[in-house]
CSV table of C-alpha atoms in Angstrom, one decimal:
chain,number,residue,atom,x,y,z
A,1,MET,CA,15.2,-27.7,37.4
A,2,SER,CA,12.6,-26.0,39.5
A,3,SER,CA,9.1,-25.1,38.2
A,4,SER,CA,10.0,-21.4,38.4
A,5,SER,CA,13.1,-22.0,36.3
A,6,LEU,CA,11.0,-23.9,33.7
A,7,GLN,CA,8.6,-21.0,33.6
A,8,ARG,CA,11.5,-18.5,33.0
A,9,LEU,CA,12.9,-20.8,30.3
A,10,SER,CA,9.5,-21.1,28.6
A,11,LEU,CA,9.1,-17.3,28.6
A,12,ILE,CA,12.6,-16.8,27.1
A,13,LEU,CA,11.9,-19.3,24.4
A,14,LEU,CA,8.6,-17.7,23.6
A,15,VAL,CA,10.2,-14.3,23.3
A,16,GLY,CA,12.9,-15.8,21.1
A,17,LEU,CA,10.3,-17.4,18.8
A,18,SER,CA,8.3,-14.1,18.7
A,19,ILE,CA,11.1,-12.2,17.1
A,20,ALA,CA,11.5,-14.7,14.3
A,21,ALA,CA,11.8,-12.8,11.0
A,22,ARG,CA,9.1,-13.1,8.5
A,23,ALA,CA,9.9,-13.9,4.9
A,24,LYS,CA,9.7,-11.4,2.1
A,25,GLU,CA,6.0,-10.8,1.6
A,26,LEU,CA,3.5,-8.8,-0.3
A,27,TRP,CA,0.5,-7.6,1.6
A,28,LEU,CA,-2.4,-7.1,-0.7
A,29,ALA,CA,-5.7,-5.2,-0.2
A,30,ASN,CA,-8.3,-7.7,-1.4
A,31,THR,CA,-10.8,-5.1,-2.5
A,32,ARG,CA,-13.5,-7.3,-3.9
A,33,GLY,CA,-12.5,-10.6,-2.5
A,34,SER,CA,-12.3,-11.5,1.2
A,35,ARG,CA,-12.5,-7.8,2.2
A,36,SER,CA,-9.2,-8.2,4.0
A,37,VAL,CA,-5.5,-7.7,3.7
A,38,VAL,CA,-3.9,-11.0,2.5
A,39,SER,CA,-0.2,-12.0,2.6
A,40,TYR,CA,1.8,-13.7,-0.2
A,41,ASN,CA,5.2,-15.2,0.6
A,42,LEU,CA,7.6,-14.3,-2.2
A,43,GLU,CA,10.0,-17.1,-1.1
A,44,THR,CA,7.6,-20.0,-1.1
A,45,ASN,CA,5.2,-18.5,-3.7
A,46,GLU,CA,2.2,-19.2,-1.5
A,47,PHE,CA,-0.6,-17.2,0.1
A,48,GLY,CA,-0.3,-17.0,3.8
A,49,GLU,CA,-2.6,-15.9,6.6
A,50,ASP,CA,-4.7,-12.8,6.4
A,51,ILE,CA,-2.9,-9.8,7.9
A,52,VAL,CA,-6.2,-8.1,8.6
A,53,PRO,CA,-8.7,-10.9,9.2
A,54,ALA,CA,-11.9,-11.2,7.1
A,55,GLU,CA,-13.9,-10.7,10.3
A,56,ALA,CA,-13.0,-7.0,10.2
A,57,ALA,CA,-15.3,-6.8,7.1
A,58,LEU,CA,-13.4,-3.9,5.5
A,59,GLU,CA,-15.4,-2.4,2.7
A,60,GLU,CA,-13.1,-2.2,-0.3
A,61,PRO,CA,-9.7,-1.9,1.5
A,62,ASP,CA,-7.3,0.2,-0.5
A,63,HIS,CA,-4.0,1.7,0.7
A,64,MET,CA,-1.7,0.4,3.5
A,65,VAL,CA,1.0,2.0,5.6
A,66,VAL,CA,3.1,0.6,8.4
A,67,ASP,CA,4.3,3.0,11.1
A,68,GLY,CA,6.1,1.5,14.1
A,69,ASP,CA,4.0,-1.4,15.5
A,70,TYR,CA,0.9,-0.3,13.7
A,71,LEU,CA,-0.6,-1.1,10.3
A,72,TYR,CA,-3.1,1.4,8.8
A,73,VAL,CA,-5.6,0.5,6.0
A,74,SER,CA,-8.0,2.9,4.2
A,75,HIS,CA,-11.4,1.5,3.5
A,76,GLY,CA,-15.1,2.4,2.9
A,77,THR,CA,-17.2,3.8,0.1
A,78,SER,CA,-19.8,5.9,1.9
A,79,SER,CA,-19.7,8.5,4.7
A,80,ALA,CA,-20.9,5.8,7.1
A,81,THR,CA,-18.2,3.3,6.3
A,82,SER,CA,-15.2,5.4,5.2
A,83,GLY,CA,-12.3,5.3,7.6
A,84,ILE,CA,-8.8,4.1,8.3
A,85,LEU,CA,-8.2,1.0,10.3
A,86,ARG,CA,-5.3,0.9,12.8
A,87,MET,CA,-4.0,-2.6,13.8
A,88,ASN,CA,-1.5,-3.4,16.5
A,89,MET,CA,0.8,-5.9,14.8
A,90,LEU,CA,2.1,-7.2,18.1
A,91,ASP,CA,-1.2,-8.5,19.5
A,92,GLY,CA,-3.6,-8.4,16.5
A,93,THR,CA,-6.1,-5.9,18.1
A,94,TYR,CA,-7.5,-3.2,15.9
A,95,ASP,CA,-9.7,-0.2,15.7
A,96,LYS,CA,-11.6,-0.4,12.4
A,97,ASN,CA,-12.3,3.3,12.2
A,98,PHE,CA,-9.4,4.8,14.1
A,99,ILE,CA,-9.8,7.6,11.6
A,100,SER,CA,-13.2,8.7,10.3
A,101,GLY,CA,-15.3,11.7,9.8
A,102,GLY,CA,-13.6,15.1,9.5
A,103,SER,CA,-15.1,17.6,7.1
A,104,ASN,CA,-16.3,14.9,4.7
A,105,LEU,CA,-14.2,11.8,4.6
A,106,LEU,CA,-15.7,9.8,1.7
A,107,ARG,CA,-13.9,6.9,0.0
A,108,PRO,CA,-10.4,7.3,1.3
A,109,PHE,CA,-7.7,6.2,-1.0
A,110,GLY,CA,-4.1,7.1,-0.4
A,111,PHE,CA,-2.7,8.5,2.8
A,112,ALA,CA,0.7,9.3,4.3
A,113,ILE,CA,2.2,9.9,7.7
A,114,TYR,CA,4.3,13.0,8.3
A,115,ASN,CA,5.2,15.0,11.4
A,116,GLY,CA,2.7,13.4,13.7
A,117,LEU,CA,-0.2,13.7,11.2
A,118,ILE,CA,-2.0,11.4,8.8
A,119,TYR,CA,-2.8,13.1,5.5
A,120,VAL,CA,-5.7,11.4,3.7
A,121,ALA,CA,-7.0,11.6,0.1
A,122,SER,CA,-10.8,11.7,0.2
A,123,PHE,CA,-11.6,10.6,-3.3
A,124,ARG,CA,-15.3,11.2,-3.4
A,125,SER,CA,-15.2,14.6,-1.8
A,126,ASP,CA,-12.0,15.9,-3.6
A,127,GLU,CA,-10.3,16.8,-0.3
A,128,ILE,CA,-7.0,16.3,1.4
A,129,LEU,CA,-7.7,15.9,5.2
A,130,SER,CA,-5.3,15.7,8.1
A,131,TYR,CA,-5.7,13.8,11.4
A,132,ASP,CA,-3.7,13.5,14.6
A,133,LEU,CA,-1.6,10.3,14.4
A,134,ALA,CA,-1.8,9.7,18.2
A,135,THR,CA,-5.5,10.1,18.7
A,136,GLY,CA,-7.1,9.9,15.3
A,137,ASP,CA,-8.8,13.2,15.8
A,138,PHE,CA,-9.6,15.4,12.8
A,139,VAL,CA,-7.2,18.4,12.4
A,140,GLU,CA,-8.0,20.3,9.2
A,141,GLN,CA,-8.9,20.4,5.6
A,142,VAL,CA,-5.6,20.8,3.9
A,143,ALA,CA,-6.8,21.2,0.3
A,144,VAL,CA,-10.1,20.9,-1.6
A,145,GLY,CA,-11.1,21.0,-5.3
A,146,ASP,CA,-13.6,23.5,-6.6
A,147,GLY,CA,-15.0,21.6,-9.5
A,148,THR,CA,-12.7,23.3,-12.0
A,149,ALA,CA,-9.5,22.1,-13.7
A,150,GLU,CA,-7.7,25.0,-11.9
A,151,GLY,CA,-8.8,23.6,-8.6
A,152,LEU,CA,-6.3,20.8,-9.1
A,153,ILE,CA,-7.7,18.4,-6.4
A,154,ASN,CA,-9.7,16.4,-8.9
A,155,GLY,CA,-10.0,12.8,-8.0
A,156,PRO,CA,-7.2,12.6,-5.4
A,157,ASN,CA,-5.7,9.2,-5.3
A,158,GLN,CA,-2.3,8.3,-3.8
A,159,MET,CA,0.3,10.5,-2.2
A,160,ALA,CA,3.9,10.6,-1.1
A,161,ILE,CA,5.4,13.3,1.2
A,162,HIS,CA,9.0,14.5,0.8
A,163,ASP,CA,10.7,17.5,2.4
A,164,GLY,CA,7.5,19.1,3.5
A,165,VAL,CA,5.8,18.7,0.1
A,166,LEU,CA,2.8,16.4,-0.5
A,167,TYR,CA,2.9,14.9,-4.0
A,168,LEU,CA,-0.6,13.7,-5.1
A,169,THR,CA,-1.8,11.7,-8.1
A,170,THR,CA,-5.2,12.8,-9.4
A,171,GLN,CA,-7.5,11.0,-11.8
A,172,GLY,CA,-9.2,14.0,-13.2
A,173,SER,CA,-12.7,13.4,-11.9
A,174,VAL,CA,-15.0,15.8,-10.0
A,175,ALA,CA,-16.9,14.7,-6.9
A,176,ASP,CA,-20.3,16.0,-5.9
A,177,GLY,CA,-19.6,15.6,-2.2
A,178,VAL,CA,-22.3,13.0,-1.6
A,179,GLY,CA,-20.7,10.0,-3.3
A,180,GLY,CA,-21.1,10.7,-7.0
A,181,ILE,CA,-18.4,11.5,-9.4
A,182,ASP,CA,-18.2,13.0,-12.9
A,183,TRP,CA,-15.5,12.8,-15.6
A,184,PRO,CA,-15.4,16.2,-17.3
A,185,GLY,CA,-12.1,15.4,-19.1
A,186,TYR,CA,-9.8,17.1,-16.6
A,187,PRO,CA,-6.2,16.0,-16.7
A,188,SER,CA,-4.8,13.2,-14.6
A,189,GLN,CA,-1.6,14.7,-13.2
A,190,ILE,CA,0.6,15.0,-10.2
A,191,VAL,CA,0.0,18.0,-7.9
A,192,ALA,CA,2.4,19.3,-5.3
A,193,ILE,CA,1.1,20.8,-2.1
A,194,ASP,CA,3.4,22.8,0.2
A,195,LEU,CA,2.3,21.6,3.7
A,196,ALA,CA,3.7,24.8,5.3
A,197,THR,CA,1.9,27.3,3.2
A,198,GLY,CA,-0.9,25.3,1.6
A,199,ASP,CA,0.2,26.5,-1.9
A,200,LYS,CA,-0.5,23.9,-4.6
A,201,GLU,CA,0.7,23.6,-8.2
A,202,ILE,CA,0.9,21.2,-11.1
A,203,PHE,CA,4.1,19.2,-10.5
A,204,VAL,CA,3.9,16.9,-13.5
A,205,PRO,CA,1.1,17.6,-16.1
A,206,GLN,CA,-0.8,14.7,-17.6
A,207,PRO,CA,1.8,12.6,-19.4
A,208,GLU,CA,1.4,11.2,-22.9
A,209,ALA,CA,-0.9,8.2,-22.8
A,210,LEU,CA,0.7,4.8,-23.2
A,211,GLY,CA,-2.6,3.1,-24.0
A,212,ALA,CA,-6.1,4.4,-24.4
A,213,PHE,CA,-6.1,6.9,-21.5
A,214,VAL,CA,-4.2,8.1,-18.5
A,215,SER,CA,-5.3,7.6,-14.9
A,216,LEU,CA,-2.4,8.1,-12.5
A,217,LEU,CA,-2.6,6.0,-9.3
A,218,GLY,CA,0.4,4.8,-7.2
A,219,ILE,CA,3.3,6.9,-6.2
A,220,GLU,CA,6.5,6.4,-4.2
A,221,ILE,CA,9.7,8.4,-3.8
A,222,GLY,CA,13.2,7.1,-3.4
A,223,CYS,CA,16.3,9.1,-2.5
A,224,GLY,CA,20.0,8.4,-2.0
A,225,ASP,CA,20.7,4.8,-2.9
A,226,ASP,CA,17.0,4.3,-3.7
A,227,SER,CA,17.2,6.9,-6.5
A,228,LEU,CA,18.1,6.4,-10.1
A,229,VAL,CA,19.6,9.9,-10.4
A,230,ASP,CA,22.7,11.2,-8.6
A,231,ASP,CA,22.1,14.2,-6.4
A,232,ASP,CA,18.3,13.9,-6.8
A,233,CYS,CA,15.4,11.7,-5.8
A,234,THR,CA,13.3,9.6,-8.1
A,235,MET,CA,9.5,9.5,-8.2
A,236,TYR,CA,7.9,6.3,-9.3
A,237,THR,CA,4.2,6.2,-10.5
A,238,SER,CA,1.7,3.7,-11.7
A,239,ASP,CA,-1.1,4.3,-14.1
A,240,TYR,CA,-4.4,2.4,-14.0
A,241,ALA,CA,-4.3,2.3,-17.8
A,242,GLY,CA,-1.3,0.0,-17.7
A,243,GLY,CA,1.6,2.4,-17.2
A,244,LEU,CA,4.7,2.7,-15.1
A,245,ARG,CA,6.8,5.8,-15.1
A,246,SER,CA,9.7,7.3,-13.2
A,247,TYR,CA,10.8,10.9,-12.9
A,248,ALA,CA,13.8,12.8,-11.5
A,249,LEU,CA,12.2,14.7,-8.6
A,250,MET,CA,14.0,18.0,-8.9
A,251,SER,CA,14.3,18.3,-12.7
A,252,LYS,CA,10.9,16.5,-13.4
A,253,VAL,CA,12.6,14.7,-16.3
A,254,LEU,CA,10.9,11.5,-17.4
A,255,LEU,CA,13.4,8.6,-16.9
A,256,TYR,CA,11.3,5.8,-18.4
A,257,ALA,CA,7.8,4.8,-19.3
A,258,THR,CA,6.7,1.2,-19.5
A,259,TYR,CA,3.4,-0.1,-20.9
A,260,GLY,CA,1.7,-3.3,-19.9
A,261,GLU,CA,-0.6,-3.6,-22.9
A,262,GLY,CA,-4.2,-4.4,-21.9
A,263,ALA,CA,-3.5,-4.5,-18.2
A,264,LYS,CA,-5.1,-2.4,-15.5
A,265,PHE,CA,-2.7,-1.5,-12.8
A,266,GLY,CA,-3.2,-0.8,-9.1
A,267,ALA,CA,-0.8,1.1,-6.8
A,268,LEU,CA,2.9,0.2,-6.4
A,269,SER,CA,5.3,-0.8,-3.7
A,270,ILE,CA,9.1,-1.2,-4.0
A,271,ASP,CA,11.8,-3.5,-2.8
A,272,PHE,CA,14.7,-1.1,-3.1
A,273,ASP,CA,17.3,-3.6,-1.8
A,274,GLU,CA,16.6,-6.2,-4.6
A,275,GLY,CA,15.5,-3.6,-7.2
A,276,TYR,CA,11.9,-4.6,-7.9
A,277,ILE,CA,8.7,-2.7,-8.3
A,278,TYR,CA,5.5,-4.6,-7.5
A,279,ILE,CA,2.2,-3.6,-9.0
A,280,PRO,CA,-1.2,-5.3,-8.6
A,281,TRP,CA,-3.0,-6.3,-11.8
A,282,VAL,CA,-6.8,-6.1,-11.9
A,283,VAL,CA,-7.5,-9.0,-14.2
A,284,ASP,CA,-11.2,-9.0,-13.6
A,285,GLU,CA,-13.7,-8.9,-10.8
A,286,ALA,CA,-13.0,-12.5,-9.7
A,287,SER,CA,-9.2,-12.7,-10.2
A,288,GLY,CA,-6.1,-10.7,-9.8
A,289,ALA,CA,-2.3,-10.9,-10.1
A,290,VAL,CA,0.8,-9.0,-9.1
A,291,LEU,CA,3.4,-7.9,-11.6
A,292,GLN,CA,7.1,-7.4,-10.9
A,293,PHE,CA,9.3,-4.8,-12.8
A,294,ASP,CA,12.9,-4.0,-12.8
A,295,LEU,CA,13.4,-0.8,-10.7
A,296,VAL,CA,16.2,0.6,-12.8
A,297,THR,CA,14.7,0.1,-16.3
A,298,GLY,CA,11.0,-0.4,-15.7
A,299,GLU,CA,11.3,-3.5,-17.9
A,300,ASN,CA,11.1,-7.3,-17.4
A,301,MET,CA,7.4,-7.4,-16.5
A,302,THR,CA,6.9,-10.7,-14.8
A,303,VAL,CA,3.8,-12.2,-13.1
A,304,VAL,CA,4.8,-13.2,-9.5
A,305,VAL,CA,1.4,-13.7,-8.0
A,306,GLU,CA,-1.6,-15.3,-9.8
A,307,SER,CA,-5.1,-16.0,-8.6
A,308,SER,CA,-8.1,-17.2,-10.5
A,309,ASP,CA,-9.9,-18.8,-7.5
A,310,GLY,CA,-11.0,-15.6,-5.7
A,311,ALA,CA,-8.0,-15.4,-3.4
A,312,LEU,CA,-7.4,-12.0,-5.1
A,313,ALA,CA,-10.3,-10.0,-6.5
A,314,ARG,CA,-9.6,-6.5,-7.9
A,315,PRO,CA,-6.4,-6.0,-5.9
A,316,VAL,CA,-5.3,-2.4,-5.8
A,317,GLY,CA,-3.3,-1.7,-2.7
A,318,VAL,CA,0.1,-3.4,-2.2
A,319,LEU,CA,2.8,-3.2,0.4
A,320,PHE,CA,6.2,-5.0,0.2
A,321,ARG,CA,7.4,-6.2,3.6
A,322,ASP,CA,10.8,-7.6,4.6
A,323,ASP,CA,11.2,-7.1,8.4
A,324,ASP,CA,10.6,-8.6,11.8
A,325,ALA,CA,7.0,-7.6,12.2
A,326,VAL,CA,5.0,-10.0,14.4
A,327,PHE,CA,1.3,-10.0,14.6
A,328,VAL,CA,-1.5,-12.2,15.9
A,329,SER,CA,-4.9,-12.4,14.3
A,330,THR,CA,-7.8,-11.1,16.3
A,331,THR,CA,-10.9,-13.0,17.0
A,332,GLU,CA,-13.3,-10.0,17.0
A,333,GLU,CA,-16.7,-10.8,15.7
A,334,PRO,CA,-17.5,-9.7,12.1
A,335,THR,CA,-19.5,-6.6,11.5
A,336,THR,CA,-22.8,-6.4,9.7
A,337,GLU,CA,-21.9,-3.8,7.1
A,338,GLU,CA,-23.4,-4.3,3.6
A,339,PRO,CA,-21.1,-4.9,0.7
A,340,THR,CA,-20.4,-2.0,-1.8
A,341,THR,CA,-22.7,-1.3,-4.7
A,342,GLU,CA,-20.1,0.6,-6.7
A,343,GLU,CA,-20.1,-0.4,-10.4
A,344,PRO,CA,-17.5,-3.0,-11.3
A,345,ILE,CA,-14.5,-1.9,-13.4
A,346,GLU,CA,-14.3,-3.3,-16.9
A,347,SER,CA,-12.2,-6.4,-17.0
A,348,THR,CA,-9.4,-7.2,-19.4
A,349,GLU,CA,-8.6,-10.4,-21.2
A,350,GLU,CA,-4.9,-9.6,-21.8
A,351,SER,CA,-2.2,-11.6,-20.0
A,352,ALA,CA,1.3,-10.9,-19.1
A,353,THR,CA,4.1,-13.4,-19.6
A,354,THR,CA,5.2,-15.4,-16.7
A,355,THR,CA,8.9,-16.3,-16.3
A,356,GLU,CA,10.4,-18.5,-13.7
A,357,GLU,CA,12.0,-16.7,-10.8
A,358,PRO,CA,15.5,-17.6,-9.6
A,359,THR,CA,15.8,-19.5,-6.3
A,360,ASP,CA,16.2,-17.2,-3.3
A,361,GLU,CA,18.4,-18.8,-0.6
A,362,SER,CA,17.8,-15.9,1.9
A,363,ALA,CA,15.1,-17.9,3.7
A,364,VAL,CA,17.6,-20.8,4.3
A,365,SER,CA,20.2,-18.4,5.7
A,366,ARG,CA,17.6,-16.6,7.8
A,367,ASN,CA,16.4,-19.8,9.3
A,368,ALA,CA,20.0,-20.9,10.2
A,369,VAL,CA,20.5,-17.6,12.0
A,370,LEU,CA,17.3,-18.0,13.9
A,371,SER,CA,18.2,-21.5,14.9
A,372,THR,CA,21.5,-20.3,16.2
A,373,LEU,CA,19.8,-17.5,18.1
A,374,LEU,CA,17.3,-19.8,19.7
A,375,ALA,CA,20.1,-22.2,20.7
A,376,CYS,CA,22.0,-19.4,22.4
A,377,ILE,CA,18.8,-18.4,24.2
A,378,VAL,CA,18.4,-22.0,25.5
A,379,ILE,CA,22.0,-22.1,26.7
A,380,VAL,CA,21.7,-18.8,28.5
A,381,ALA,CA,18.4,-19.9,30.1
A,382,ILE,CA,19.9,-23.2,31.4
A,383,THR,CA,22.9,-21.3,32.7
A,384,MET,CA,20.6,-18.9,34.6
A,385,THR,CA,18.5,-21.7,36.1
A,386,SER,CA,21.3,-24.1,37.0
């Protein structure tokens, strides 16, 4: 075989290897730990490589969204550090502040991509801001609180967009616009914003507390086969105070409410195929975990990820992944940003019960398929070069 033939064969093999499917994973925003996005393999029950390397020095990474070949991560606690990172998952390169600035982007939490725009919840300025998805340029201030309960945008947290309506969880706080927040006792509720008209209304008022308080956080919407209700969509929400709730989207009927006593919950992400909801658990400032719930009932709370060695520290953002995404870690030099000085959140000493998970044979079958695929590639390559 000639050298050129060998080069072509090597290239084909590399391409074949590059499309190898990743296992089912959770990507976790390690807010107070490595300041990165870490991966956890749900099939081997082991932490993997960082998705966003620690060298990126993200300040309190929070929410994550994948769109096409790009991963987006919100981060930052001040005007100088607040932004959204965009990372090319094919080659590992990233722009740490692809989105920044605007009217007053300050502590971005949740965000969503819709119709060529990125809508961002600016928590410490009580704003919803939009940016151009292609360029990262600021577009407009979509909504802003006015310091009153009637202003509705009080402590904007996470969001989901469906059929032109942005559904926003709020914590009930009021920002002073320069980084400070106050808690005047406003309700933590879900607000609906019509993106065509800008009109906003209370979609779901503050629900009955399952524990000591209510602080709505994560939100996701499932329709069709991903809904619990025929001819309607389902909204799933997490509550920092240890709550998980689901609502029928059109009727706003509460379908279930589950309480993890003593736990402090982060956002949520859903494996609709297997029927699981994943929610990070803020155990304390040096350790964290991830809980799994049954999608249909909200029950069967199970610890699927545990960390007491700093691998997870105050995890809030979570993203379930089960696709063929390929990425390469970057070697960019770390930045010199100072760590956050925000006050730590009170820890909890409560524990959830761990139950053994059934063996998942999907990894074995996936590897068999990949082996067959690579064998076919080799045969084709040899045929081409003979």
